[in-house]
Structures are given as structure tokens and as C-alpha cells.
mmCIF file of C-alpha atoms in Angstrom:
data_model
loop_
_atom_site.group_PDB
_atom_site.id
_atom_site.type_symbol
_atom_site.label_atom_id
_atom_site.label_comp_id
_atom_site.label_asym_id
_atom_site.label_seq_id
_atom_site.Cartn_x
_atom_site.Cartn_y
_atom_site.Cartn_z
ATOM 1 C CA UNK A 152 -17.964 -0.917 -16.238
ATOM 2 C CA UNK A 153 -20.038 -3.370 -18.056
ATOM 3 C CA UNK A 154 -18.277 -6.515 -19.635
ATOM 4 C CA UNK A 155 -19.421 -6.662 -23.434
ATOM 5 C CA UNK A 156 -17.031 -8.052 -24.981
ATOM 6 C CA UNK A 157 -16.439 -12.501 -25.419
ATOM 7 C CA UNK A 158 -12.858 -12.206 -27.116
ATOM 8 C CA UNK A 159 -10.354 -11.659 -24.292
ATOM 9 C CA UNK A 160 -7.653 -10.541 -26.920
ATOM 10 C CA UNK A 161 -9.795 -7.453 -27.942
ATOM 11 C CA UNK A 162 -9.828 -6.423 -23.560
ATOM 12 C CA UNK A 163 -7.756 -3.147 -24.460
ATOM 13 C CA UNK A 164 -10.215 -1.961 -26.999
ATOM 14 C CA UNK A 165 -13.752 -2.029 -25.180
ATOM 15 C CA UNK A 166 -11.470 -1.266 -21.669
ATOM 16 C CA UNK A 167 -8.821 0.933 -22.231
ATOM 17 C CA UNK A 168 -6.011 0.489 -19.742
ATOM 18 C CA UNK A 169 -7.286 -2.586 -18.358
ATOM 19 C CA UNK A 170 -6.186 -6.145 -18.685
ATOM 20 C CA UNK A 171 -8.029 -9.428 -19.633
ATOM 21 C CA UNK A 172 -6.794 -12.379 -17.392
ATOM 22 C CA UNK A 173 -8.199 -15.963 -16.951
ATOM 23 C CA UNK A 174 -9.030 -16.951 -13.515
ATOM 24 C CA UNK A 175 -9.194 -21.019 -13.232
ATOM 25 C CA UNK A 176 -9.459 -21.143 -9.492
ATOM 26 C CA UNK A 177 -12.939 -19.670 -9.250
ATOM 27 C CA UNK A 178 -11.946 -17.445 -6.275
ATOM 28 C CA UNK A 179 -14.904 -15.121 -7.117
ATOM 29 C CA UNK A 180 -16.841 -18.445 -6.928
ATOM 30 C CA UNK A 181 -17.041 -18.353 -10.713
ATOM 31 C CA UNK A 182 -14.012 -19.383 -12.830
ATOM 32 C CA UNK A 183 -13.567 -17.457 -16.009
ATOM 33 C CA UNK A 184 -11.707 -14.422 -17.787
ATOM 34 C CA UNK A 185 -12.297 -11.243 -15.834
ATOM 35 C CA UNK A 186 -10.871 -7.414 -17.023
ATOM 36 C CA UNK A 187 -9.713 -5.479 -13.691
ATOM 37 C CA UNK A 188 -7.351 -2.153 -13.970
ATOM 38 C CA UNK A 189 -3.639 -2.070 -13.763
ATOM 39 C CA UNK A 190 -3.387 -0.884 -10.409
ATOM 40 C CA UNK A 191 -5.579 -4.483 -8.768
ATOM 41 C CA UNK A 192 -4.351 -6.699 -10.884
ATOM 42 C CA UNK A 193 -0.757 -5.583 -10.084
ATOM 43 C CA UNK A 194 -1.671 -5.584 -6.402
ATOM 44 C CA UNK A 195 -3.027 -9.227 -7.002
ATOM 45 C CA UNK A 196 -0.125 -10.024 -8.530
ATOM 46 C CA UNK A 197 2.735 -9.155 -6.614
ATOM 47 C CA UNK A 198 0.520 -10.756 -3.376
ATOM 48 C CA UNK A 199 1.784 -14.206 -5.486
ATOM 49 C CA UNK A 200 4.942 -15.828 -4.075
ATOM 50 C CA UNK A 201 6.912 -17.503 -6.610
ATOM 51 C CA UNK A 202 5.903 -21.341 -8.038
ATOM 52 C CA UNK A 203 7.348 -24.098 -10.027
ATOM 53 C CA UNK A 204 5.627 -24.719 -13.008
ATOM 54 C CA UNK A 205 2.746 -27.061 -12.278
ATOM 55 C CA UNK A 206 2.932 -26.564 -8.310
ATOM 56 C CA UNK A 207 -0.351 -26.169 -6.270
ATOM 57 C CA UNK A 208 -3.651 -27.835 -7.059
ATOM 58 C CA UNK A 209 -5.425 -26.130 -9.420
ATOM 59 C CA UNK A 210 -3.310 -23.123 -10.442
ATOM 60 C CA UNK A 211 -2.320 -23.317 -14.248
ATOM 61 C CA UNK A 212 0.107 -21.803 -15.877
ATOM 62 C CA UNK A 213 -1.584 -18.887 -17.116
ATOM 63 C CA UNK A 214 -2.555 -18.004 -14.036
ATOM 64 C CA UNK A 215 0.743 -17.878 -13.016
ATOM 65 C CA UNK A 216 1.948 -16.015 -15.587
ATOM 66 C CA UNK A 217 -0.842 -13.421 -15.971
ATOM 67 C CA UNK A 218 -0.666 -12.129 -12.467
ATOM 68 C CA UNK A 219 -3.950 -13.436 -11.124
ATOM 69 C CA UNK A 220 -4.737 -15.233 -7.943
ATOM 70 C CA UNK A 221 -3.960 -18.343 -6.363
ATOM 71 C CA UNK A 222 -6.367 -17.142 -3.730
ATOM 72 C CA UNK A 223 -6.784 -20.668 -2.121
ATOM 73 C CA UNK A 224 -3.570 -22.100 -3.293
ATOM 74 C CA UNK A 225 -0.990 -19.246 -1.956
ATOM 75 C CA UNK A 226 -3.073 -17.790 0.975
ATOM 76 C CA UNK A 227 -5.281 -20.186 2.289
ATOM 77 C CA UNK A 228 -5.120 -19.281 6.496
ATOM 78 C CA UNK A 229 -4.586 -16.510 6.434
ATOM 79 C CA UNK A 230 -6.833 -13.019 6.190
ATOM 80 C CA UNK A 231 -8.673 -14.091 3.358
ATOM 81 C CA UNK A 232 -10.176 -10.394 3.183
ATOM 82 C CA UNK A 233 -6.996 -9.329 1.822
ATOM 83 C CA UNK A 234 -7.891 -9.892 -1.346
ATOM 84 C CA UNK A 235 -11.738 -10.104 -1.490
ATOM 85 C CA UNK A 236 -12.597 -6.487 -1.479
ATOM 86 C CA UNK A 237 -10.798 -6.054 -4.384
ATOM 87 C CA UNK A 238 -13.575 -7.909 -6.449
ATOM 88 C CA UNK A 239 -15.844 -4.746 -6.036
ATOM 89 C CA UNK A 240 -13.070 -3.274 -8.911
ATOM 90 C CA UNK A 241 -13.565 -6.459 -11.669
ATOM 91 C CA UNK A 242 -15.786 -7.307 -14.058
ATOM 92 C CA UNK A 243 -16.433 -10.808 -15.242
ATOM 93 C CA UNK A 244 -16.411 -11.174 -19.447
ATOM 94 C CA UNK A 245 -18.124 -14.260 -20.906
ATOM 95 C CA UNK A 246 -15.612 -17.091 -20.766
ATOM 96 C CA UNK A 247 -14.671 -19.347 -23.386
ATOM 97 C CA UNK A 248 -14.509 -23.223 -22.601
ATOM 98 C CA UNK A 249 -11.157 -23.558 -21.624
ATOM 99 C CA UNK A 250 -8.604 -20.936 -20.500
ATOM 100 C CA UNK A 251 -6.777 -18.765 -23.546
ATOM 101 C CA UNK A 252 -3.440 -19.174 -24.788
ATOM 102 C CA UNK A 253 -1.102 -16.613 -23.244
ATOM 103 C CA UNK A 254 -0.811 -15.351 -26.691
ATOM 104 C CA UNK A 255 -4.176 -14.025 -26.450
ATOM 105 C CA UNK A 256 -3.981 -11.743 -23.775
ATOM 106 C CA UNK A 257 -1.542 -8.769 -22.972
ATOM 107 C CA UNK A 258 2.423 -8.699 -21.868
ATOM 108 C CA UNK A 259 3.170 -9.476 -18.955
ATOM 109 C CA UNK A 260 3.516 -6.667 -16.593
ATOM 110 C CA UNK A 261 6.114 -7.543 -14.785
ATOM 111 C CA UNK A 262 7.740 -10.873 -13.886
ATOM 112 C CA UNK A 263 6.097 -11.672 -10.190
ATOM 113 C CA UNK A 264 8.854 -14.109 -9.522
ATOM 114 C CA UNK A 265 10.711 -10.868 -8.007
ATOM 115 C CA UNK A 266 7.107 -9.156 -6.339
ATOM 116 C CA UNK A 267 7.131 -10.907 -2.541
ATOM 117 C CA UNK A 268 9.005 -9.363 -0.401
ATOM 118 C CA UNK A 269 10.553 -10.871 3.010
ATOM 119 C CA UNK A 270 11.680 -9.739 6.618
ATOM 120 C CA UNK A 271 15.252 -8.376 6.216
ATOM 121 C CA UNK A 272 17.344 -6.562 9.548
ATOM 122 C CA UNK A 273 18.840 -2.890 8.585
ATOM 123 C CA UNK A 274 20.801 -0.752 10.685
ATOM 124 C CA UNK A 275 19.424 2.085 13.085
ATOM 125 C CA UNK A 276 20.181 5.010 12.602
ATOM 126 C CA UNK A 277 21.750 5.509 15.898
ATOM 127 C CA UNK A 278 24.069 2.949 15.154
ATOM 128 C CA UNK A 279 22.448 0.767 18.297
ATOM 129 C CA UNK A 280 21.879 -2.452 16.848
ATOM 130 C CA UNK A 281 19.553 -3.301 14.071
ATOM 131 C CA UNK A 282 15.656 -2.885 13.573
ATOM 132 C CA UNK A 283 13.521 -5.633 10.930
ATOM 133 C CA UNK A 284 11.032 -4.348 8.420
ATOM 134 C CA UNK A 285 9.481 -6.272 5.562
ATOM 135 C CA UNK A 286 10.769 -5.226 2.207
ATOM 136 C CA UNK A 287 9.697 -5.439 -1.272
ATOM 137 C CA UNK A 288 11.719 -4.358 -4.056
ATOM 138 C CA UNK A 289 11.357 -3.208 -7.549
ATOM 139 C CA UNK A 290 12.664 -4.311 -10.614
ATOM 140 C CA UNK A 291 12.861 -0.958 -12.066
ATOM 141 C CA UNK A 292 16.466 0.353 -12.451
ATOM 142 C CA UNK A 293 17.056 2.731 -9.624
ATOM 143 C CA UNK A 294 14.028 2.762 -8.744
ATOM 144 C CA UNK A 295 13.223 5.347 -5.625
ATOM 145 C CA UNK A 296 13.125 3.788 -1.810
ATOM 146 C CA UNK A 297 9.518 4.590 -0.031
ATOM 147 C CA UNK A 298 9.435 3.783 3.660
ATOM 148 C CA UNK A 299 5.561 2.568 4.729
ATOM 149 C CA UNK A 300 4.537 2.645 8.508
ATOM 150 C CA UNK A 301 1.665 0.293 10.039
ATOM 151 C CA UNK A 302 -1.296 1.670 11.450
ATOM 152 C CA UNK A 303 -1.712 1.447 15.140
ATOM 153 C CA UNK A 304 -2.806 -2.150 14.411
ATOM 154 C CA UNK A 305 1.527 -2.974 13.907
ATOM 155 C CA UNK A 306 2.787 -4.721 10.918
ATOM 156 C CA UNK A 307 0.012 -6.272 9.270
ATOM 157 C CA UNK A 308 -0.329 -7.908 6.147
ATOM 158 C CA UNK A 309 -2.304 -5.582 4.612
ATOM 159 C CA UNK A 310 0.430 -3.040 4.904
ATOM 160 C CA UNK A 311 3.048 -5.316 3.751
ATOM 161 C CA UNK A 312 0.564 -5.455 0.530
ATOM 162 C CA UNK A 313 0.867 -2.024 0.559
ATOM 163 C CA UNK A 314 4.663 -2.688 0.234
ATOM 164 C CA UNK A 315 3.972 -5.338 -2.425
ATOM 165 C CA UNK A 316 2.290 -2.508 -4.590
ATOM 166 C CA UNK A 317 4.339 0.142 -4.564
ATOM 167 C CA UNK A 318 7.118 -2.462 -5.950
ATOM 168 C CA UNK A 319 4.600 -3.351 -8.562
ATOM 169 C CA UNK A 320 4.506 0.335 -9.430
ATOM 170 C CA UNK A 321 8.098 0.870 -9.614
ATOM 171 C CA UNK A 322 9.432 1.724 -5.837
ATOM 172 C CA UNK A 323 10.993 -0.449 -3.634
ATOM 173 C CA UNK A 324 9.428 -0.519 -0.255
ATOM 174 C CA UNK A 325 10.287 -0.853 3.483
ATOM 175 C CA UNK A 326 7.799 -1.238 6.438
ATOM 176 C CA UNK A 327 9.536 -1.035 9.896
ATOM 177 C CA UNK A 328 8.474 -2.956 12.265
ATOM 178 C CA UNK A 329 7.748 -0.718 14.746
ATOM 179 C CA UNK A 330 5.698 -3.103 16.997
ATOM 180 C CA UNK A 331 8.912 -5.812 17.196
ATOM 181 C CA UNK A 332 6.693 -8.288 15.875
ATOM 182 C CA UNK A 333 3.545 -7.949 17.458
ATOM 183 C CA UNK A 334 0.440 -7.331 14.793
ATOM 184 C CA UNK A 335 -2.848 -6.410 16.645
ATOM 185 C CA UNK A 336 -6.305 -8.302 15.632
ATOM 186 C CA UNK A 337 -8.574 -5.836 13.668
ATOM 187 C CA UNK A 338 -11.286 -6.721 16.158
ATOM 188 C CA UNK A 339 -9.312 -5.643 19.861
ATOM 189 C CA UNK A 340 -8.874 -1.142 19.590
ATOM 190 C CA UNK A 341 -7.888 -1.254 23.051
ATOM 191 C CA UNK A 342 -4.410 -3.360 23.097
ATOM 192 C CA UNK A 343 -4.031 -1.670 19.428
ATOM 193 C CA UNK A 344 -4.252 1.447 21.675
ATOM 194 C CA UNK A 345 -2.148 0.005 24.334
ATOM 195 C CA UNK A 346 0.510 -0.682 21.931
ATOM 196 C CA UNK A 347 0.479 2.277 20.182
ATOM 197 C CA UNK A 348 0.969 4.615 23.475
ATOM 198 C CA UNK A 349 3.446 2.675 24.707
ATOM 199 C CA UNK A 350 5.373 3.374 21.543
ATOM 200 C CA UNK A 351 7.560 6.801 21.824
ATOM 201 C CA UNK A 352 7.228 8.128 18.504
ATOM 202 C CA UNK A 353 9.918 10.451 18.574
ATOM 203 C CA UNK A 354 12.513 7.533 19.291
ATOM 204 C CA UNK A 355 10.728 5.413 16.845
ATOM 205 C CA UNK A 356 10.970 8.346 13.907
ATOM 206 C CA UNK A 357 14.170 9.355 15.205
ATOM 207 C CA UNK A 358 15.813 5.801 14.602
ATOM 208 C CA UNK A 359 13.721 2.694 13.172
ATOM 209 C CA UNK A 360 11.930 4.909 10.500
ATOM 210 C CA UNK A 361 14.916 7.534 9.586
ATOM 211 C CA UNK A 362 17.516 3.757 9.857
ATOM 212 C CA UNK A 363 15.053 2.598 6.782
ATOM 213 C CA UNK A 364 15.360 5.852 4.978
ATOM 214 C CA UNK A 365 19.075 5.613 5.872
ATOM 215 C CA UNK A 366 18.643 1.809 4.025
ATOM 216 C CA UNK A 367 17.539 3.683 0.733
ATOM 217 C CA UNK A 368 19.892 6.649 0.475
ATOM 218 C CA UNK A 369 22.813 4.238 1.290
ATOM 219 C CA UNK A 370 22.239 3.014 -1.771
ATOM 220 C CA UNK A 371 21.942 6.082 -3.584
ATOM 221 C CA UNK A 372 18.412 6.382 -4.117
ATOM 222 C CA UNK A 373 15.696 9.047 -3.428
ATOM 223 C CA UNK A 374 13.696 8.397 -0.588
ATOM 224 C CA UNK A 375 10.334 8.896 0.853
ATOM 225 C CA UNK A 376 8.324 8.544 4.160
ATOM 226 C CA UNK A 377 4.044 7.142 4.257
ATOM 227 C CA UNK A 378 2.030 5.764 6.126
ATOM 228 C CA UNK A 379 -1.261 5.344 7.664
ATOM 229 C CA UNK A 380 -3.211 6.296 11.182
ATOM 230 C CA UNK A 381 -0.157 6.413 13.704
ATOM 231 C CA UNK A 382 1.449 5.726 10.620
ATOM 232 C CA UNK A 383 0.226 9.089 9.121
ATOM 233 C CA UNK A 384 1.705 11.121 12.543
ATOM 234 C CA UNK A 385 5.332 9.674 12.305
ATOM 235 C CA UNK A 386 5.485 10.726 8.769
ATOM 236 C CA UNK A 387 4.222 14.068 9.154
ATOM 237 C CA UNK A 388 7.500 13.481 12.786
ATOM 238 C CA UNK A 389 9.794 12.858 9.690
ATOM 239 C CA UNK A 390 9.417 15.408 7.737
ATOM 240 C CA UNK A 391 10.432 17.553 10.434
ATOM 241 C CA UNK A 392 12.898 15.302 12.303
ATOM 242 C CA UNK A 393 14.479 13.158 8.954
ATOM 243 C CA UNK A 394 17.171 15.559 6.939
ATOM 244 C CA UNK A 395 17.756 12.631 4.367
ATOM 245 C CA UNK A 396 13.942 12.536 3.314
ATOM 246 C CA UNK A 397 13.172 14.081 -0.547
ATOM 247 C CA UNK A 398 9.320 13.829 0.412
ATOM 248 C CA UNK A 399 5.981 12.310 1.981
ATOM 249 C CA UNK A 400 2.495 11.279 1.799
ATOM 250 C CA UNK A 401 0.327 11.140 5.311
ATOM 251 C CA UNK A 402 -2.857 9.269 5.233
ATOM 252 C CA UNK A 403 -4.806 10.163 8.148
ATOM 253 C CA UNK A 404 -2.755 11.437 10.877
ATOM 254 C CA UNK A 405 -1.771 14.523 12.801
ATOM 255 C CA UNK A 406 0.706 14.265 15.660
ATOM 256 C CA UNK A 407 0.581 16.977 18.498
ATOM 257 C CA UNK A 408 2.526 20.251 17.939
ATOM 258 C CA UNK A 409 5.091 19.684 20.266
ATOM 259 C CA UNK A 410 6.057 16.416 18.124
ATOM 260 C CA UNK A 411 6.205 18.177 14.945
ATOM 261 C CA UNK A 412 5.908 22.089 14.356
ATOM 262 C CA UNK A 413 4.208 22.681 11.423
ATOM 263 C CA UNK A 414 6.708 25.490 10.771
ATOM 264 C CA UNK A 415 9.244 22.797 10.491
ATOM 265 C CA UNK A 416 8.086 21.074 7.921
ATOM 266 C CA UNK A 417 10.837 20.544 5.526
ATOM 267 C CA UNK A 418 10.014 18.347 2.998
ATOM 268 C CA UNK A 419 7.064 17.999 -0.217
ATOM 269 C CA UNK A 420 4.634 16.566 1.964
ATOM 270 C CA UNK A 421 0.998 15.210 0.723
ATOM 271 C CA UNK A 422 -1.671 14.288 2.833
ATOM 272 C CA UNK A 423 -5.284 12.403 2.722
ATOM 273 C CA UNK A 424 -7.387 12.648 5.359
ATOM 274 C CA UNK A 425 -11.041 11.379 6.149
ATOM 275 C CA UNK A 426 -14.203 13.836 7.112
ATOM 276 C CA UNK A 427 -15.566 11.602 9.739
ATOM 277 C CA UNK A 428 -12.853 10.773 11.814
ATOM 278 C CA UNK A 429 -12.277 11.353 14.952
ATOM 279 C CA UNK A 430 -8.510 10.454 15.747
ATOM 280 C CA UNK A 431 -7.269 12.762 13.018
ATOM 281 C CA UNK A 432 -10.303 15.480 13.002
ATOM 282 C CA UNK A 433 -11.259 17.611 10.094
ATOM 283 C CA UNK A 434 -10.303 20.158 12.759
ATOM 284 C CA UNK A 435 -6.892 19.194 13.621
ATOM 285 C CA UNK A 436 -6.064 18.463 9.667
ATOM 286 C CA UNK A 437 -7.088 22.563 8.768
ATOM 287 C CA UNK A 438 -4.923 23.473 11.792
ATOM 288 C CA UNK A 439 -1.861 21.681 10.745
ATOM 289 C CA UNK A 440 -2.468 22.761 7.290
ATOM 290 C CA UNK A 441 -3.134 26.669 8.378
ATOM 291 C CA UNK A 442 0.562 26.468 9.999
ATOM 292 C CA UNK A 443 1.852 25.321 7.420
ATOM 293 C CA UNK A 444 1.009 28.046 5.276
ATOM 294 C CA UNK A 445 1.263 30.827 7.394
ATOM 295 C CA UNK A 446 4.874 29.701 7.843
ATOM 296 C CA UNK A 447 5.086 30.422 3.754
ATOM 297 C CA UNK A 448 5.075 26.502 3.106
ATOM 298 C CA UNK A 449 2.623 24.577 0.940
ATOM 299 C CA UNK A 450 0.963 20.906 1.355
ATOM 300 C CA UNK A 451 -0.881 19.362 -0.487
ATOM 301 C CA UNK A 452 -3.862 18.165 1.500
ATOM 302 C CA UNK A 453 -6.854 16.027 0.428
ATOM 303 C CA UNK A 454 -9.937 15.219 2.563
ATOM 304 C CA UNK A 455 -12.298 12.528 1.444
ATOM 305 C CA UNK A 456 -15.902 11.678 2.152
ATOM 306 C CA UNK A 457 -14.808 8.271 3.803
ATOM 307 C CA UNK A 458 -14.147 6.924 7.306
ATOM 308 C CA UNK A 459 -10.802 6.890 9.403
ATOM 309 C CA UNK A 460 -8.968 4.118 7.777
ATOM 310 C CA UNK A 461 -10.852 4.247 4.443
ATOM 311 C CA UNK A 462 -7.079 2.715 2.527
ATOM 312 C CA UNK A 463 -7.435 -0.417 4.576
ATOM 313 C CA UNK A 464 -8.768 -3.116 2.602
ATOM 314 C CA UNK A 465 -9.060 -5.453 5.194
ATOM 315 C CA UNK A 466 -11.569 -3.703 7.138
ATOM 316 C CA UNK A 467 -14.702 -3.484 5.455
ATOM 317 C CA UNK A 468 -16.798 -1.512 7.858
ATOM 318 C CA UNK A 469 -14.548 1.662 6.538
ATOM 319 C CA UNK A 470 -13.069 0.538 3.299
ATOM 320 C CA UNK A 471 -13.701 2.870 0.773
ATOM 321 C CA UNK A 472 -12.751 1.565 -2.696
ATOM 322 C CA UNK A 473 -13.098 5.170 -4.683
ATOM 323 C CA UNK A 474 -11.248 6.951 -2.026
ATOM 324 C CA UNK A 475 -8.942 4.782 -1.489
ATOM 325 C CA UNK A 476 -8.134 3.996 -5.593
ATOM 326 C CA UNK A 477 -8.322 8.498 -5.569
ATOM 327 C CA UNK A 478 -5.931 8.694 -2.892
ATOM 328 C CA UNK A 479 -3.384 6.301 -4.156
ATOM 329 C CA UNK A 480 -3.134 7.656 -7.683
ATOM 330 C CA UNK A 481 -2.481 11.023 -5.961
ATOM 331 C CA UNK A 482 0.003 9.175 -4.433
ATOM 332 C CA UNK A 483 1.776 8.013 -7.509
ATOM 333 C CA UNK A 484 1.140 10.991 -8.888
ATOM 334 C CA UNK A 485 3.161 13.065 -6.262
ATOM 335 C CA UNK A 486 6.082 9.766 -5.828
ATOM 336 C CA UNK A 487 6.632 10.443 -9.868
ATOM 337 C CA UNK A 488 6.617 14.355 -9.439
ATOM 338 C CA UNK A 489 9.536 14.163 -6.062
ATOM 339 C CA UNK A 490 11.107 10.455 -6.105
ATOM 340 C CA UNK A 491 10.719 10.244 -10.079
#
């Protein structure tokens, strides 16, 4: 995409779909009006907490109410990367000399006051005490429940963004803390491993995950089950193990057969999967998928030229921003099709 355009109010017309926002903090290192999709900028967005008017050095007004960044304001300490990568989607237009009034660019797409979600306790589903998950909600009307689970890294903040989006897009979101409150550095596999054997995922699916699904249909709501990595194998666990589930998306894992018979399967279930992977091999993903079907049941499975992981933004050595943007409007795709 090639920025051509110098009047930010005319965005829609050379970028269809896409969004013209002023950016006065210079977190690409420039500070101007850039044009990014829906999909980042609402993902930028509902990363904002809330802010008085005026709070935080340098962060105007429209920046607040736009939906862009505070990058240094708002997140300064912490993973940084969280939002970086997502500069590889934006283009920068020629800026004018001071930012444009907020009647110059589009509505608002939502109000990000409600986008940042929090810790909350729900109930197990065994009834033995509670579990904590971070949850972001929706300001949709009855909007549909989705239930994310961590990688094998635990409850990071990148899948809490993940959380963050989905209630941009409509669903409200719950990540269970299946780690009680231990999040794994990107840089140390081994205690990420250590962790994530020690965990037993049939208890885990059986009670933390199927008590947040539980949260959702309490309420009256449709509900379904992702997540990524170990994340990936409980959901493919629940939709065996969870009768309240309406359907689920797996992103790159495969739990063993005795955890979860593909013959079981009882739920839509959509998958995405990456060729060079070895965790969740090309191999085991054709297996799963070949049960499935010869049991008369259908999946709808995706593999992508990417690495293990390829969603994660924080982890640039197997990032991959076109399978990763593919993958998630699949995603929404399939959420709008089963959850509505």
C-alpha cells in the first residue's frame, strides 16, 4: 500500500476500509497521520487503558479519541514488542503541520474507555473454588463469549491482547489462567516446558477452561473455545470433553489420541496450523484431520507457510504478519458463521 494521498479526510477513498489517524507521539519515530486497517488499529486501540482528558505527557486528545497509541505514555516497561510489529501493517501519509480536527477523520469505532480488560475470579466448573482469567468484554449487545488459552509460555500479555481484540471485534473474551500466575520469558523453552508438563490438561480442560465457558453460557450467551500451542491441544480436549461449547478455532496444536479421540469431536471446530513445526507436525495435523473424517465429521483445517507460533506478535523470529492477519479473518469469519 503506497500512501498518496495529503488530505486525511479523503483516507476512505484512496484506502478503502482503512482509517486515517494522527499519531503525535512519534512512536514509529516519526509523528504524523498514518492509514492502518480496521483490524490494527482496533487492536491498537483497545491495548489503551482509559485517560482523563489531558493526562500523560504528550498524548492529545485526538489521539485519545482516534484509537491510536500512547505507546510510551500507557506501556512504557513493559514488552514494548507488543505493539511494534504491528508497524509492518501502516503506512505513513504526508502530515499536515499540526494534528486534524476530529472532524476530519472517520467515527469513532468504538469508545476504548470500555476496551481493557482486568483479572476477574469465576467459578470452576467442579464447583471447587474459583479459577482467575483476564477478561475483556464487548460492547456489542449480546455479544458471544470466546474463551482464549495461553501458549505454553502461560498468560502473557500478548494473549491478553488477543483478548483485547476479539472485544474490539464484537466478543467478549476470557483467558484462564492456567499457569496460576506464572508467565514464562519468551527467551527460557525449558521452564516453559517444565510448566507446561506439569500441567494435567485433562483437569485443566475439564474445570478452569469448561468453568470460563460455564462464565459465558451463565449468562446466556454462545460460547466458544481458542487458543494457541498448548493452547491449540486443550481446545481441540474441549471439543470433546466441554458439552456447553457451540464451537472452536485451534491454532497449532494436536493433543495425543488418548486425550481427545478424533471421533469425538463434537463441536464446529477450525484449525490453523504451521508447515514447519515440529510440536504440532504437518504429520500429526493430517492424522487428526483423517479421523475426523473417516468418523463422517468435517473440520475445517488450514496450514500456512509460517513457523510454529507464527500468531504471536511478540516473537519476531516466527511472526508472520500475512499468516497471522489470514488466519484471524478465518477466524472471524467462522466466530460470525457459529457464535454470530
Amino acid at each position: 500500500m503506497k500512501a498518496s494521498i495529503a488530505d486525511p479526510s479523503r483516507c476512505g477513498e484512496a484506502f478503502p476500509g482503512h482509517y486515517a489517524v494522527w499519531n503525535s507521539s512519534g512512536t514509529t519515530g516519526v509523528p504524523g497521520v498514518y492509514v492502518s486497517d480496521r483490524d490494527t488499529l482496533a487492536t491498537h486501540a483497545a491495548l489503551l487503558t482509559s485517560r482523563a482528558a489531558g493526562s500523560g505527557p504528550g498524548v492529545d486528545a485526538p489521539v485519545r479519541r482516534w484509537g491510536w497509541d500512547a505507546f510510551h505514555q500507557r506501556w512504557q516497561g513493559r514488552n514494548q514488542t507488543l505493539i511494534a510489529p504491528h508497524y509492518h501493517w501502516v503506512e505513513r501519509l504526508p502530515s499536515p503541520a499540526s494534528p486534524p480536527s476530529p472532524g476530519a477523520l472517520h467515527a469513532p469505532l468504538f469508545d476504548q474507555e470500555t476496551m481493557m480488560g482486568s483479572m476477574i475470579d469465576f467459578d470452576r466448573a467442579d464447583g471447587k473454588g474459583k479459577a482467575r482469567g483476564y477478561l475483556a468484554t464487548s460492547t456489542r449487545a449480546a455479544a458471544p463469549g470466546v474463551v482464549v488459552i495461553q501458549e505454553w509460555w502461560g498468560l502473557q500479555d500478548q494473549i491478553k491482547g488477543v483478548c483485547d481484540r476479539l472485544a474490539a471485534a464484537g466478543y467478549h473474551a476470557l483467558a484462564p489462567d492456567l499457569y496460576n500466575g506464572v508467565a514464562v520469558p519468551y527467551h527460557d523453552p525449558d521452564a516453559a516446558n517444565q510448566q507446561m508438563t506439569s500441567l494435567n490438561f485433562i483437569d485443566a480442560t475439564d474445570n478452569a477452561v469448561r468453568g470460563a465457558v460455564q462464565y459465558f453460557k451463565k449468562q446466556g450467551l454462545k460460547a466458544g473455545l481458542t487458543g494457541f500451542c498448548m493452547g491449540g491441544a486443550v481446545t481441540i480436549i474441549g471439543s470433546v470433553r466441554i458439552p456447553e461449547l457451540d464451537a472452536g478455532v485451534c491454532f497449532y496444536g494436536i493433543p495425543p489420541a488418548q486425550a481427545a479421540d478424533p471421533a469425538q469431536v463434537r463441536i464446529p471446530l477450525q484449525g490453523h496450523f504451521a508447515s514447519r513445526d515440529d510440536w504440532c507436525t504437518p504429520q500429526a495435523v493430517e492424522a487428526f484431520e483423517a479421523a475426523v473424517k473417516a468418523a463422517g465429521k468435517h473440520v475445517d483445517f488450514h496450514m500456512y507457510e509460517a513457523d510454529h507460533g507464527f500468531v504471536n506478535e511478540q516473537r519476531d523470529a516466527v511472526h508472520d504478519a500475512p499468516s497471522a492477519r489470514l488466519a484471524w479473518e478465518r477466524m472471524m469469519n467462522f466466530w460470525k458463521k457459529h457464535l454470530g
